[in-house]
PDB file of C-alpha atoms and ligand atoms in Angstrom:
ATOM      1  CA  MET A 582       4.443  14.815  -5.223  1.00 92.00           C
ATOM      2  CA  MET A 583       4.595  14.149  -1.523  1.00 95.00           C
ATOM      3  CA  LEU A 584       2.146  12.169   0.528  1.00 97.00           C
ATOM      4  CA  THR A 585       2.588  12.726   4.239  1.00 97.00           C
ATOM      5  CA  LEU A 586       1.069  11.032   7.264  1.00 97.00           C
ATOM      6  CA  ASP A 587       1.734  12.863  10.493  1.00 96.00           C
ATOM      7  CA  GLN A 588       0.498  11.158  13.674  1.00 94.00           C
ATOM      8  CA  VAL A 589      -2.480   9.761  11.780  1.00 97.00           C
ATOM      9  CA  THR A 590      -5.002   7.985  13.996  1.00 97.00           C
ATOM     10  CA  LYS A 591      -8.203   6.117  13.164  1.00 97.00           C
ATOM     11  CA  THR A 592     -10.704   5.255  15.864  1.00 97.00           C
ATOM     12  CA  TYR A 593     -13.720   3.194  14.830  1.00 95.00           C
ATOM     13  CA  ARG A 594     -16.929   3.330  16.808  1.00 91.00           C
ATOM     14  CA  THR A 595     -17.968  -0.120  17.878  1.00 88.00           C
ATOM     15  CA  GLY A 596     -21.014  -1.736  19.449  1.00 81.00           C
ATOM     16  CA  THR A 597     -24.611  -1.486  18.345  1.00 77.00           C
ATOM     17  CA  LEU A 598     -25.166   1.799  20.137  1.00 76.00           C
ATOM     18  CA  GLY A 599     -21.805   3.164  19.044  1.00 67.00           C
ATOM     19  CA  GLY A 600     -20.745   3.365  22.690  1.00 80.00           C
ATOM     20  CA  GLY A 601     -17.394   1.659  22.299  1.00 89.00           C
ATOM     21  CA  SER A 602     -14.383   2.626  20.256  1.00 92.00           C
ATOM     22  CA  PHE A 603     -11.411   0.863  18.800  1.00 94.00           C
ATOM     23  CA  THR A 604      -8.206   2.536  17.698  1.00 95.00           C
ATOM     24  CA  ALA A 605      -7.177   0.658  14.548  1.00 97.00           C
ATOM     25  CA  VAL A 606      -4.401   3.095  13.583  1.00 97.00           C
ATOM     26  CA  ASP A 607      -2.464   4.865  16.296  1.00 94.00           C
ATOM     27  CA  ARG A 608      -0.293   7.927  15.589  1.00 94.00           C
ATOM     28  CA  VAL A 609       1.251   6.640  12.374  1.00 96.00           C
ATOM     29  CA  SER A 610       3.746   8.855  10.555  1.00 95.00           C
ATOM     30  CA  PHE A 611       5.594   8.293   7.274  1.00 96.00           C
ATOM     31  CA  ALA A 612       5.926   9.936   3.873  1.00 96.00           C
ATOM     32  CA  ALA A 613       6.189   8.868   0.233  1.00 96.00           C
ATOM     33  CA  GLY A 614       7.642  10.984  -2.565  1.00 94.00           C
ATOM     34  CA  LYS A 615       7.733  10.840  -6.354  1.00 92.00           C
ATOM     35  CA  GLY A 616       8.829   7.483  -7.728  1.00 92.00           C
ATOM     36  CA  GLU A 617       9.067   6.041  -4.265  1.00 95.00           C
ATOM     37  CA  VAL A 618       7.618   2.713  -3.149  1.00 95.00           C
ATOM     38  CA  VAL A 619       6.828   2.474   0.547  1.00 97.00           C
ATOM     39  CA  SER A 620       5.895  -0.952   1.807  1.00 96.00           C
ATOM     40  CA  LEU A 621       3.514  -1.215   4.701  1.00 97.00           C
ATOM     41  CA  ILE A 622       3.854  -4.586   6.347  1.00 95.00           C
ATOM     42  CA  GLY A 623       2.067  -6.168   9.293  1.00 93.00           C
ATOM     43  CA  GLU A 624      -0.107  -9.129  10.151  1.00 90.00           C
ATOM     44  CA  SER A 625      -3.818  -9.274   9.416  1.00 92.00           C
ATOM     45  CA  GLY A 626      -5.771  -6.777  11.518  1.00 95.00           C
ATOM     46  CA  SER A 627      -2.812  -4.458  12.109  1.00 95.00           C
ATOM     47  CA  GLY A 628      -4.543  -1.542  10.369  1.00 97.00           C
ATOM     48  CA  LYS A 629      -2.926  -1.620   6.917  1.00 97.00           C
ATOM     49  CA  SER A 630      -6.117  -1.421   4.853  1.00 96.00           C
ATOM     50  CA  THR A 631      -7.454   1.285   7.142  1.00 97.00           C
ATOM     51  CA  ILE A 632      -4.363   3.353   6.315  1.00 98.00           C
ATOM     52  CA  GLY A 633      -4.876   2.575   2.605  1.00 97.00           C
ATOM     53  CA  ARG A 634      -8.499   3.698   2.786  1.00 95.00           C
ATOM     54  CA  MET A 635      -7.569   6.919   4.555  1.00 97.00           C
ATOM     55  CA  VAL A 636      -4.926   7.666   1.909  1.00 97.00           C
ATOM     56  CA  LEU A 637      -7.633   7.095  -0.711  1.00 94.00           C
ATOM     57  CA  GLY A 638      -9.968   9.461   1.111  1.00 94.00           C
ATOM     58  CA  LEU A 639     -12.484   6.620   1.560  1.00 92.00           C
ATOM     59  CA  THR A 640     -12.531   6.910   5.334  1.00 94.00           C
ATOM     60  CA  PRO A 641     -11.814  10.045   7.363  1.00 96.00           C
ATOM     61  CA  VAL A 642      -8.833  10.441   9.660  1.00 97.00           C
ATOM     62  CA  SER A 643      -9.815  10.694  13.360  1.00 97.00           C
ATOM     63  CA  SER A 644      -6.793  12.805  14.283  1.00 97.00           C
ATOM     64  CA  GLY A 645      -3.424  13.760  12.898  1.00 97.00           C
ATOM     65  CA  ALA A 646      -2.694  15.126   9.424  1.00 97.00           C
ATOM     66  CA  LEU A 647      -2.816  13.297   6.108  1.00 98.00           C
ATOM     67  CA  THR A 648      -1.769  15.515   3.211  1.00 97.00           C
ATOM     68  CA  LEU A 649      -0.905  15.303  -0.472  1.00 96.00           C
ATOM     69  CA  ASP A 650       1.434  18.135  -1.441  1.00 95.00           C
ATOM     70  CA  GLY A 651       0.496  19.929   1.747  1.00 95.00           C
ATOM     71  CA  ARG A 652      -3.259  19.742   1.182  1.00 95.00           C
ATOM     72  CA  PRO A 653      -5.504  17.591   3.395  1.00 96.00           C
ATOM     73  CA  VAL A 654      -6.739  14.411   1.726  1.00 95.00           C
ATOM     74  CA  ARG A 655     -10.505  14.425   1.235  1.00 88.00           C
ATOM     75  CA  GLY A 656     -11.175  12.353  -1.865  1.00 88.00           C
ATOM     76  CA  GLY A 657     -13.275  13.818  -4.667  1.00 88.00           C
ATOM     77  CA  ARG A 658     -12.820  13.750  -8.427  1.00 87.00           C
ATOM     78  CA  GLU A 659      -9.707  15.936  -8.624  1.00 88.00           C
ATOM     79  CA  TYR A 660      -8.033  13.795  -5.992  1.00 93.00           C
ATOM     80  CA  TYR A 661      -8.914  10.532  -7.758  1.00 89.00           C
ATOM     81  CA  ARG A 662      -7.313  11.782 -10.929  1.00 88.00           C
ATOM     82  CA  ARG A 663      -4.041  11.639  -9.037  1.00 92.00           C
ATOM     83  CA  VAL A 664      -4.509   8.902  -6.444  1.00 93.00           C
ATOM     84  CA  GLN A 665      -6.015   5.485  -7.093  1.00 90.00           C
ATOM     85  CA  GLY A 666      -6.195   2.120  -5.384  1.00 89.00           C
ATOM     86  CA  VAL A 667      -5.793  -1.460  -6.568  1.00 86.00           C
ATOM     87  CA  PHE A 668      -6.931  -4.203  -4.218  1.00 81.00           C
ATOM     88  CA  GLN A 669      -6.433  -7.851  -3.426  1.00 76.00           C
ATOM     89  CA  ASP A 670      -9.412  -9.250  -5.221  1.00 72.00           C
ATOM     90  CA  PRO A 671      -9.479  -7.802  -8.733  1.00 70.00           C
ATOM     91  CA  PHE A 672     -12.808  -9.516  -9.497  1.00 69.00           C
ATOM     92  CA  SER A 673     -14.614  -7.466  -6.868  1.00 69.00           C
ATOM     93  CA  CYS A 674     -13.636  -4.258  -8.669  1.00 68.00           C
ATOM     94  CA  TYR A 675     -15.424  -5.195 -11.869  1.00 71.00           C
ATOM     95  CA  ASN A 676     -19.088  -5.380 -12.649  1.00 74.00           C
ATOM     96  CA  PRO A 677     -19.514  -8.910 -14.040  1.00 77.00           C
ATOM     97  CA  VAL A 678     -21.974  -7.796 -16.735  1.00 76.00           C
ATOM     98  CA  PHE A 679     -19.651  -5.140 -18.224  1.00 84.00           C
ATOM     99  CA  LYS A 680     -16.960  -5.970 -20.723  1.00 87.00           C
ATOM    100  CA  ALA A 681     -13.502  -4.580 -19.947  1.00 85.00           C
ATOM    101  CA  ASP A 682     -13.788  -1.699 -22.434  1.00 85.00           C
ATOM    102  CA  ARG A 683     -16.892  -0.444 -20.623  1.00 86.00           C
ATOM    103  CA  VAL A 684     -14.685   0.258 -17.595  1.00 83.00           C
ATOM    104  CA  PHE A 685     -12.552   2.556 -19.747  1.00 89.00           C
ATOM    105  CA  ALA A 686     -15.598   4.230 -21.258  1.00 89.00           C
ATOM    106  CA  MET A 687     -16.726   5.074 -17.733  1.00 88.00           C
ATOM    107  CA  ILE A 688     -13.409   6.757 -16.998  1.00 89.00           C
ATOM    108  CA  ARG A 689     -13.730   8.855 -20.137  1.00 92.00           C
ATOM    109  CA  HIS A 690     -17.213   9.890 -19.123  1.00 90.00           C
ATOM    110  CA  ALA A 691     -16.154  10.824 -15.579  1.00 88.00           C
ATOM    111  CA  TYR A 692     -12.727  12.383 -16.133  1.00 89.00           C
ATOM    112  CA  HIS A 693     -12.124  13.168 -19.791  1.00 91.00           C
ATOM    113  CA  PRO A 694     -15.509  13.973 -21.363  1.00 92.00           C
ATOM    114  CA  ARG A 695     -13.971  16.352 -23.921  1.00 94.00           C
ATOM    115  CA  VAL A 696     -11.489  13.879 -25.357  1.00 94.00           C
ATOM    116  CA  PRO A 697     -12.736  12.807 -28.824  1.00 95.00           C
ATOM    117  CA  ALA A 698     -13.636   9.123 -29.213  1.00 93.00           C
ATOM    118  CA  GLY A 699     -10.781   8.338 -31.620  1.00 95.00           C
ATOM    119  CA  GLU A 700      -8.155   9.870 -29.388  1.00 96.00           C
ATOM    120  CA  TRP A 701      -9.640   8.163 -26.341  1.00 94.00           C
ATOM    121  CA  ALA A 702      -9.448   4.768 -28.056  1.00 94.00           C
ATOM    122  CA  ALA A 703      -5.774   5.415 -28.836  1.00 95.00           C
ATOM    123  CA  ARG A 704      -5.085   6.372 -25.216  1.00 94.00           C
ATOM    124  CA  VAL A 705      -6.833   3.245 -23.922  1.00 95.00           C
ATOM    125  CA  GLU A 706      -4.818   1.114 -26.301  1.00 95.00           C
ATOM    126  CA  ARG A 707      -1.561   2.700 -25.173  1.00 93.00           C
ATOM    127  CA  ALA A 708      -2.421   2.218 -21.483  1.00 91.00           C
ATOM    128  CA  VAL A 709      -3.357  -1.421 -22.051  1.00 94.00           C
ATOM    129  CA  ARG A 710      -0.090  -2.025 -23.916  1.00 93.00           C
ATOM    130  CA  ASP A 711       1.779  -0.244 -21.112  1.00 87.00           C
ATOM    131  CA  VAL A 712       0.598  -2.918 -18.692  1.00 87.00           C
ATOM    132  CA  ARG A 713       1.786  -5.526 -21.194  1.00 88.00           C
ATOM    133  CA  LEU A 714      -1.597  -6.737 -22.341  1.00 93.00           C
ATOM    134  CA  ASP A 715      -2.829  -7.140 -25.881  1.00 95.00           C
ATOM    135  CA  PRO A 716      -5.793  -4.752 -26.320  1.00 94.00           C
ATOM    136  CA  GLY A 717      -7.419  -7.012 -28.913  1.00 94.00           C
ATOM    137  CA  ALA A 718      -7.276  -9.956 -26.545  1.00 93.00           C
ATOM    138  CA  VAL A 719      -8.746  -8.337 -23.433  1.00 94.00           C
ATOM    139  CA  LEU A 720     -10.956  -5.338 -24.201  1.00 91.00           C
ATOM    140  CA  GLY A 721     -13.944  -7.198 -25.608  1.00 91.00           C
ATOM    141  CA  LYS A 722     -14.059  -9.690 -22.741  1.00 93.00           C
ATOM    142  CA  TYR A 723     -16.135 -10.071 -19.603  1.00 91.00           C
ATOM    143  CA  PRO A 724     -14.299 -10.277 -16.241  1.00 88.00           C
ATOM    144  CA  HIS A 725     -14.905 -14.034 -15.919  1.00 90.00           C
ATOM    145  CA  GLN A 726     -13.126 -14.530 -19.257  1.00 93.00           C
ATOM    146  CA  LEU A 727      -9.962 -12.885 -17.914  1.00 91.00           C
ATOM    147  CA  SER A 728      -7.411 -14.122 -15.380  1.00 89.00           C
ATOM    148  CA  GLY A 729      -6.762 -12.487 -12.020  1.00 85.00           C
ATOM    149  CA  GLY A 730      -3.442 -11.159 -13.305  1.00 86.00           C
ATOM    150  CA  GLN A 731      -5.099  -9.665 -16.417  1.00 89.00           C
ATOM    151  CA  LEU A 732      -7.776  -7.960 -14.315  1.00 87.00           C
ATOM    152  CA  GLN A 733      -5.132  -6.625 -11.961  1.00 85.00           C
ATOM    153  CA  ARG A 734      -3.237  -5.121 -14.900  1.00 88.00           C
ATOM    154  CA  LEU A 735      -6.392  -3.665 -16.395  1.00 89.00           C
ATOM    155  CA  LEU A 736      -6.968  -1.904 -13.093  1.00 84.00           C
ATOM    156  CA  ILE A 737      -3.491  -0.446 -13.347  1.00 85.00           C
ATOM    157  CA  ALA A 738      -4.130   0.550 -16.983  1.00 89.00           C
ATOM    158  CA  ARG A 739      -7.318   2.257 -15.840  1.00 86.00           C
ATOM    159  CA  ALA A 740      -5.298   4.151 -13.242  1.00 81.00           C
ATOM    160  CA  LEU A 741      -2.799   5.197 -15.944  1.00 83.00           C
ATOM    161  CA  LEU A 742      -5.559   6.937 -17.889  1.00 88.00           C
ATOM    162  CA  LEU A 743      -5.906   9.404 -15.061  1.00 86.00           C
ATOM    163  CA  ASP A 744      -3.077  11.808 -14.169  1.00 79.00           C
ATOM    164  CA  LEU A 745      -1.937   9.307 -11.657  1.00 88.00           C
ATOM    165  CA  THR A 746       0.837  10.228  -9.254  1.00 92.00           C
ATOM    166  CA  PHE A 747       0.161   7.813  -6.410  1.00 95.00           C
ATOM    167  CA  LEU A 748      -1.107   4.251  -6.258  1.00 93.00           C
ATOM    168  CA  VAL A 749      -2.307   2.374  -3.177  1.00 94.00           C
ATOM    169  CA  ALA A 750      -1.701  -1.343  -3.819  1.00 92.00           C
ATOM    170  CA  ASP A 751      -3.401  -3.339  -1.065  1.00 93.00           C
ATOM    171  CA  GLU A 752      -2.325  -7.012  -1.055  1.00 90.00           C
ATOM    172  CA  ILE A 753      -2.452  -7.002  -4.851  1.00 87.00           C
ATOM    173  CA  THR A 754      -0.374 -10.114  -5.320  1.00 82.00           C
ATOM    174  CA  SER A 755      -1.924 -12.244  -2.569  1.00 80.00           C
ATOM    175  CA  MET A 756      -4.320 -14.020  -4.899  1.00 77.00           C
ATOM    176  CA  LEU A 757      -2.001 -14.426  -7.868  1.00 79.00           C
ATOM    177  CA  ASP A 758       0.120 -17.425  -8.715  1.00 82.00           C
ATOM    178  CA  ALA A 759       3.889 -17.089  -8.498  1.00 83.00           C
ATOM    179  CA  SER A 760       4.624 -16.226 -12.136  1.00 82.00           C
ATOM    180  CA  THR A 761       1.769 -13.722 -12.467  1.00 82.00           C
ATOM    181  CA  ARG A 762       2.897 -12.197  -9.189  1.00 84.00           C
ATOM    182  CA  ILE A 763       6.338 -11.524 -10.640  1.00 85.00           C
ATOM    183  CA  ASP A 764       4.754  -9.976 -13.758  1.00 83.00           C
ATOM    184  CA  VAL A 765       2.668  -7.602 -11.661  1.00 83.00           C
ATOM    185  CA  LEU A 766       5.691  -6.660  -9.547  1.00 87.00           C
ATOM    186  CA  ASN A 767       7.732  -5.965 -12.684  1.00 87.00           C
ATOM    187  CA  LEU A 768       4.908  -3.748 -13.800  1.00 84.00           C
ATOM    188  CA  LEU A 769       5.018  -1.868 -10.493  1.00 87.00           C
ATOM    189  CA  ALA A 770       8.758  -1.432 -10.957  1.00 89.00           C
ATOM    190  CA  ASP A 771       8.052   0.140 -14.384  1.00 86.00           C
ATOM    191  CA  LEU A 772       5.482   2.497 -12.889  1.00 87.00           C
ATOM    192  CA  LYS A 773       7.953   3.528 -10.244  1.00 90.00           C
ATOM    193  CA  GLU A 774      10.495   4.282 -12.992  1.00 89.00           C
ATOM    194  CA  ARG A 775       7.905   6.598 -14.528  1.00 85.00           C
ATOM    195  CA  GLY A 776       7.750   8.531 -11.270  1.00 91.00           C
ATOM    196  CA  LEU A 777       4.666   7.020  -9.689  1.00 92.00           C
ATOM    197  CA  GLY A 778       4.622   6.774  -5.871  1.00 95.00           C
ATOM    198  CA  VAL A 779       3.262   3.525  -4.476  1.00 95.00           C
ATOM    199  CA  LEU A 780       2.027   2.408  -1.067  1.00 96.00           C
ATOM    200  CA  TYR A 781       2.607  -1.334  -1.249  1.00 95.00           C
ATOM    201  CA  ILE A 782       0.542  -3.048   1.440  1.00 95.00           C
ATOM    202  CA  THR A 783       1.403  -6.624   2.330  1.00 92.00           C
ATOM    203  CA  HIS A 784       0.958  -9.045   5.229  1.00 89.00           C
ATOM    204  CA  ASP A 785       4.144 -10.948   4.556  1.00 83.00           C
ATOM    205  CA  LEU A 786       7.657 -10.355   3.415  1.00 83.00           C
ATOM    206  CA  SER A 787       7.085 -10.906  -0.256  1.00 74.00           C
ATOM    207  CA  LEU A 788       9.115  -9.959  -3.297  1.00 76.00           C
ATOM    208  CA  GLY A 789       7.338  -6.626  -3.415  1.00 76.00           C
ATOM    209  CA  THR A 790       9.054  -5.627  -0.216  1.00 81.00           C
ATOM    210  CA  TYR A 791      12.284  -5.417  -2.169  1.00 80.00           C
ATOM    211  CA  LEU A 792      10.837  -2.853  -4.583  1.00 88.00           C
ATOM    212  CA  ALA A 793      10.386  -0.500  -1.675  1.00 94.00           C
ATOM    213  CA  GLU A 794      13.062   1.936  -0.646  1.00 93.00           C
ATOM    214  CA  ARG A 795      11.169   2.499   2.587  1.00 95.00           C
ATOM    215  CA  THR A 796       9.460   0.026   4.858  1.00 96.00           C
ATOM    216  CA  VAL A 797       6.941   0.667   7.610  1.00 97.00           C
ATOM    217  CA  VAL A 798       6.341  -2.228  10.015  1.00 95.00           C
ATOM    218  CA  LEU A 799       2.935  -1.995  11.622  1.00 95.00           C
ATOM    219  CA  ARG A 800       1.726  -3.905  14.660  1.00 92.00           C
ATOM    220  CA  ARG A 801      -1.695  -3.444  16.231  1.00 90.00           C
ATOM    221  CA  GLY A 802      -2.075  -0.069  14.598  1.00 94.00           C
ATOM    222  CA  ARG A 803       1.317   1.241  15.653  1.00 93.00           C
ATOM    223  CA  VAL A 804       4.559   1.635  13.763  1.00 94.00           C
ATOM    224  CA  VAL A 805       7.147  -0.522  15.518  1.00 92.00           C
ATOM    225  CA  GLU A 806       9.958   0.142  13.068  1.00 94.00           C
ATOM    226  CA  ARG A 807      10.386   2.050   9.854  1.00 96.00           C
ATOM    227  CA  GLY A 808      12.942   3.524   7.527  1.00 96.00           C
ATOM    228  CA  ASP A 809      15.280   2.561   4.729  1.00 96.00           C
ATOM    229  CA  THR A 810      14.336  -1.015   3.687  1.00 95.00           C
ATOM    230  CA  GLN A 811      17.936  -2.252   3.695  1.00 93.00           C
ATOM    231  CA  ARG A 812      18.495  -0.920   7.188  1.00 94.00           C
ATOM    232  CA  VAL A 813      15.191  -2.143   8.635  1.00 94.00           C
ATOM    233  CA  PHE A 814      15.629  -5.677   7.282  1.00 91.00           C
ATOM    234  CA  GLY A 815      19.430  -5.741   7.393  1.00 90.00           C
ATOM    235  CA  ASN A 816      19.576  -4.613  11.006  1.00 90.00           C
ATOM    236  CA  PRO A 817      16.113  -5.151  12.532  1.00 91.00           C
ATOM    237  CA  ARG A 818      15.916  -3.695  16.018  1.00 88.00           C
ATOM    238  CA  HIS A 819      12.377  -4.480  17.115  1.00 88.00           C
ATOM    239  CA  PRO A 820      11.492  -8.056  18.136  1.00 85.00           C
ATOM    240  CA  TYR A 821       8.372  -7.960  15.950  1.00 89.00           C
ATOM    241  CA  THR A 822      10.426  -7.135  12.853  1.00 91.00           C
ATOM    242  CA  ARG A 823      12.817  -9.939  13.783  1.00 88.00           C
ATOM    243  CA  THR A 824       9.917 -12.344  14.106  1.00 86.00           C
ATOM    244  CA  LEU A 825       8.631 -11.307  10.662  1.00 87.00           C
ATOM    245  CA  LEU A 826      12.037 -11.966   9.168  1.00 86.00           C
ATOM    246  CA  ALA A 827      12.444 -15.271  10.995  1.00 82.00           C
ATOM    247  CA  SER A 828       9.102 -16.469   9.641  1.00 76.00           C
ATOM    248  CA  VAL A 829      10.258 -16.208   6.025  1.00 70.00           C
ATOM    249  CA  PRO A 830      11.011 -19.773   5.005  1.00 63.00           C
ATOM    250  CA  ARG A 831      14.482 -20.227   3.603  1.00 59.00           C
ATOM    251  CA  LEU A 832      15.351 -23.274   1.560  1.00 56.00           C
ATOM    252  CA  GLY A 833      17.617 -25.611   3.456  1.00 57.00           C
ATOM    253  CA  ALA A 834      17.780 -23.443   6.551  1.00 54.00           C
ATOM    254  CA  PRO A 835      16.386 -24.864   9.784  1.00 52.00           C
ATOM    255  CA  TRP A 836      13.697 -22.788  11.440  1.00 49.00           C
ATOM    256  CA  THR A 837      15.142 -20.752  14.267  1.00 52.00           C
ATOM    257  CA  GLU A 838      13.621 -18.536  16.884  1.00 51.00           C
ATOM    258  CA  ALA A 839      14.432 -14.831  16.502  1.00 49.00           C
ATOM    259  CA  ASP A 840      17.254 -13.698  18.801  1.00 50.00           C
ATOM    260  CA  PRO A 841      15.982 -12.607  22.181  1.00 48.00           C
ATOM    261  CA  VAL A 842      16.127  -8.851  22.649  1.00 49.00           C
ATOM    262  CA  THR A 843      18.857  -8.074  25.125  1.00 51.00           C
ATOM    263  CA  GLU A 844      18.489  -4.335  25.077  1.00 58.00           C
ATOM    264  CA  CYS A 845      15.728  -1.990  24.028  1.00 69.00           C
ATOM    265  CA  ALA A 846      17.045  -0.193  20.954  1.00 67.00           C
ATOM    266  CA  PHE A 847      14.551   2.563  21.603  1.00 73.00           C
ATOM    267  CA  HIS A 848      15.754   3.448  25.090  1.00 70.00           C
ATOM    268  CA  ALA A 849      19.370   2.631  24.281  1.00 68.00           C
ATOM    269  CA  ALA A 850      19.045   5.553  21.857  1.00 67.00           C
ATOM    270  CA  GLY A 851      17.374   7.719  24.501  1.00 66.00           C
ATOM    271  CA  GLY A 852      13.729   7.260  23.435  1.00 64.00           C
ATOM    272  CA  GLY A 853      10.661   8.935  24.984  1.00 63.00           C
ATOM    273  CA  GLY A 854       7.036   7.882  25.602  1.00 58.00           C
ATOM    274  CA  ALA A 855       4.496   5.589  23.936  1.00 53.00           C
ATOM    275  CA  GLY A 856       3.854   6.330  20.280  1.00 62.00           C
ATOM    276  CA  ALA A 857       7.283   7.908  19.875  1.00 79.00           C
ATOM    277  CA  LEU A 858       9.935   6.477  17.577  1.00 87.00           C
ATOM    278  CA  ARG A 859      13.657   6.812  17.965  1.00 86.00           C
ATOM    279  CA  GLU A 860      16.118   7.192  15.115  1.00 88.00           C
ATOM    280  CA  THR A 861      18.779   4.554  15.847  1.00 87.00           C
ATOM    281  CA  GLU A 862      20.736   5.276  12.662  1.00 90.00           C
ATOM    282  CA  PRO A 863      19.968   7.623   9.746  1.00 94.00           C
ATOM    283  CA  ASP A 864      16.489   6.856   8.347  1.00 94.00           C
ATOM    284  CA  HIS A 865      15.928   3.916  10.696  1.00 94.00           C
ATOM    285  CA  PHE A 866      13.355   4.450  13.431  1.00 92.00           C
ATOM    286  CA  VAL A 867      12.286   2.035  16.136  1.00 90.00           C
ATOM    287  CA  ALA A 868       9.618   1.998  18.838  1.00 88.00           C
ATOM    288  CA  CYS A 869      10.060   0.705  22.345  1.00 82.00           C
ATOM    289  CA  ALA A 870       9.572  -3.049  22.518  1.00 76.00           C
ATOM    290  CA  GLN A 871       8.467  -3.217  26.125  1.00 69.00           C
ATOM    291  CA  LEU A 872       6.427  -0.168  27.017  1.00 61.00           C
ATOM    292  CA  PRO A 873       5.019   0.422  29.601  1.00 55.00           C
ATOM    293  CA  ASP A 874       7.490  -1.704  31.597  1.00 56.00           C
ATOM    294  CA  CYS A 875      10.682  -0.864  29.790  1.00 59.00           C
ATOM    295  CA  GLY A 876      11.816   2.047  31.957  1.00 48.00           C
ATOM    296  CA  ARG A 877      11.240   0.021  35.121  1.00 47.00           C
ATOM    297  CA  ASN A 878      13.287  -2.878  33.783  1.00 45.00           C
ATOM    298  CA  ALA A 879      16.123  -0.606  32.853  1.00 42.00           C
ATOM    299  CA  ALA A 880      16.225   1.059  36.289  1.00 38.00           C
TER     300      ALA A 880
HETATM  301  P1  ADP B 269      -5.407  -5.114   7.940  1.00 55.87           P
HETATM  302  O1  ADP B 269      -5.648  -4.553   6.581  1.00 55.87           O
HETATM  303  O2  ADP B 269      -4.009  -4.880   8.446  1.00 55.87           O
HETATM  304  O3  ADP B 269      -5.787  -6.546   8.049  1.00 55.87           O
HETATM  305  P2  ADP B 269      -7.637  -3.438   8.775  1.00 55.87           P
HETATM  306  O4  ADP B 269      -7.240  -2.026   8.564  1.00 55.87           O
HETATM  307  O5  ADP B 269      -8.532  -4.051   7.778  1.00 55.87           O
HETATM  308  O6  ADP B 269      -6.315  -4.319   8.989  1.00 55.87           O
HETATM  309  O7  ADP B 269      -8.321  -3.575  10.195  1.00 55.87           O
HETATM  310  C1  ADP B 269      -7.654  -3.127  11.384  1.00 55.87           C
HETATM  311  C2  ADP B 269      -8.569  -3.347  12.561  1.00 55.87           C
HETATM  312  O8  ADP B 269      -9.673  -2.437  12.487  1.00 55.87           O
HETATM  313  C3  ADP B 269      -9.155  -4.748  12.650  1.00 55.87           C
HETATM  314  O9  ADP B 269      -9.204  -5.126  14.004  1.00 55.87           O
HETATM  315  C4  ADP B 269     -10.527  -4.571  12.081  1.00 55.87           C
HETATM  316  O10 ADP B 269     -11.414  -5.499  12.657  1.00 55.87           O
HETATM  317  C5  ADP B 269     -10.883  -3.153  12.499  1.00 55.87           C
HETATM  318  N1  ADP B 269     -11.805  -2.501  11.552  1.00 55.87           N
HETATM  319  C6  ADP B 269     -11.601  -2.345  10.223  1.00 55.87           C
HETATM  320  N2  ADP B 269     -12.628  -1.690   9.659  1.00 55.87           N
HETATM  321  C7  ADP B 269     -13.506  -1.422  10.657  1.00 55.87           C
HETATM  322  C8  ADP B 269     -14.769  -0.757  10.733  1.00 55.87           C
HETATM  323  N3  ADP B 269     -15.331  -0.209   9.645  1.00 55.87           N
HETATM  324  N4  ADP B 269     -15.378  -0.671  11.948  1.00 55.87           N
HETATM  325  C9  ADP B 269     -14.797  -1.207  13.037  1.00 55.87           C
HETATM  326  N5  ADP B 269     -13.614  -1.834  13.050  1.00 55.87           N
HETATM  327  C10 ADP B 269     -12.970  -1.947  11.878  1.00 55.87           C
HETATM  328 MG1   MG B 270      -6.162  -5.511   4.757  1.00 55.87          MG
END
């Protein structure tokens, strides 16, 4: 399994007459393989959910190539067997008048109509246990009778009943309390062990970031830095990444301003034009911090 984004761009039409346009995602490239968690981090409005929706085939790519195993992503039933999304607000994903088991019945109807009822019930039970829930305690309940963490896990269980290979997790822990958040992250770690690829979208440096072997830092639709998580956060080269790191509160540590950038890592490594990234060490890419003025400053 390999999900690849190559110079992916999304331009939304804006204005009542559709005359304007806004580039929410600008030439973004990264890839995620089997059992790999990639975290996509950036402040609100940086284009993270747009990338998630494109990966899910819910919104078309304006330019560039988005492929799963070499084939362009277009959505559709066969695609959704393999790729699913879980979102911030688990309540919004459930119809309030359906009990939880109805959600699973709908999956059977849509994806596994030939599976006999008895076998389907056994599969549902296994999936629910896999997300560490007690089937007897959750299946007969309405969404309002379940907690946010339980709904989130049921969504993951639902995804497990498909032939899931890739999960888009968009701010899934933002609305959960600290202990439930850790439970859901442990669950993601289990899924990763089973070989599932995950795009972990987050607006802050949360615990989930540490599950990811790769990190993509997004700012205003552009990748400013990406690569091996340890290298990106251990040796951040872009001022925006440094600011993100400096904004993580540390117990006992006084708040300090990120170090001023004394050299542009991008041009120090011989970087090119806007939108390009430079590999400053193996699997650690950085964009220019000062384009379009950087070259002039350096001269
Ligand atoms: P994030 O998830 O990082 O907060 P989004 O991908 O939701 O960012 O949004 C990125 C930018 O694109 C924002 O400025 C947002 O207002 C804009 N945007 C998102 N969806 C649409 C849309 N359907 N039409 C126009 N602009 C949109
Ligand atoms: Mg979002």
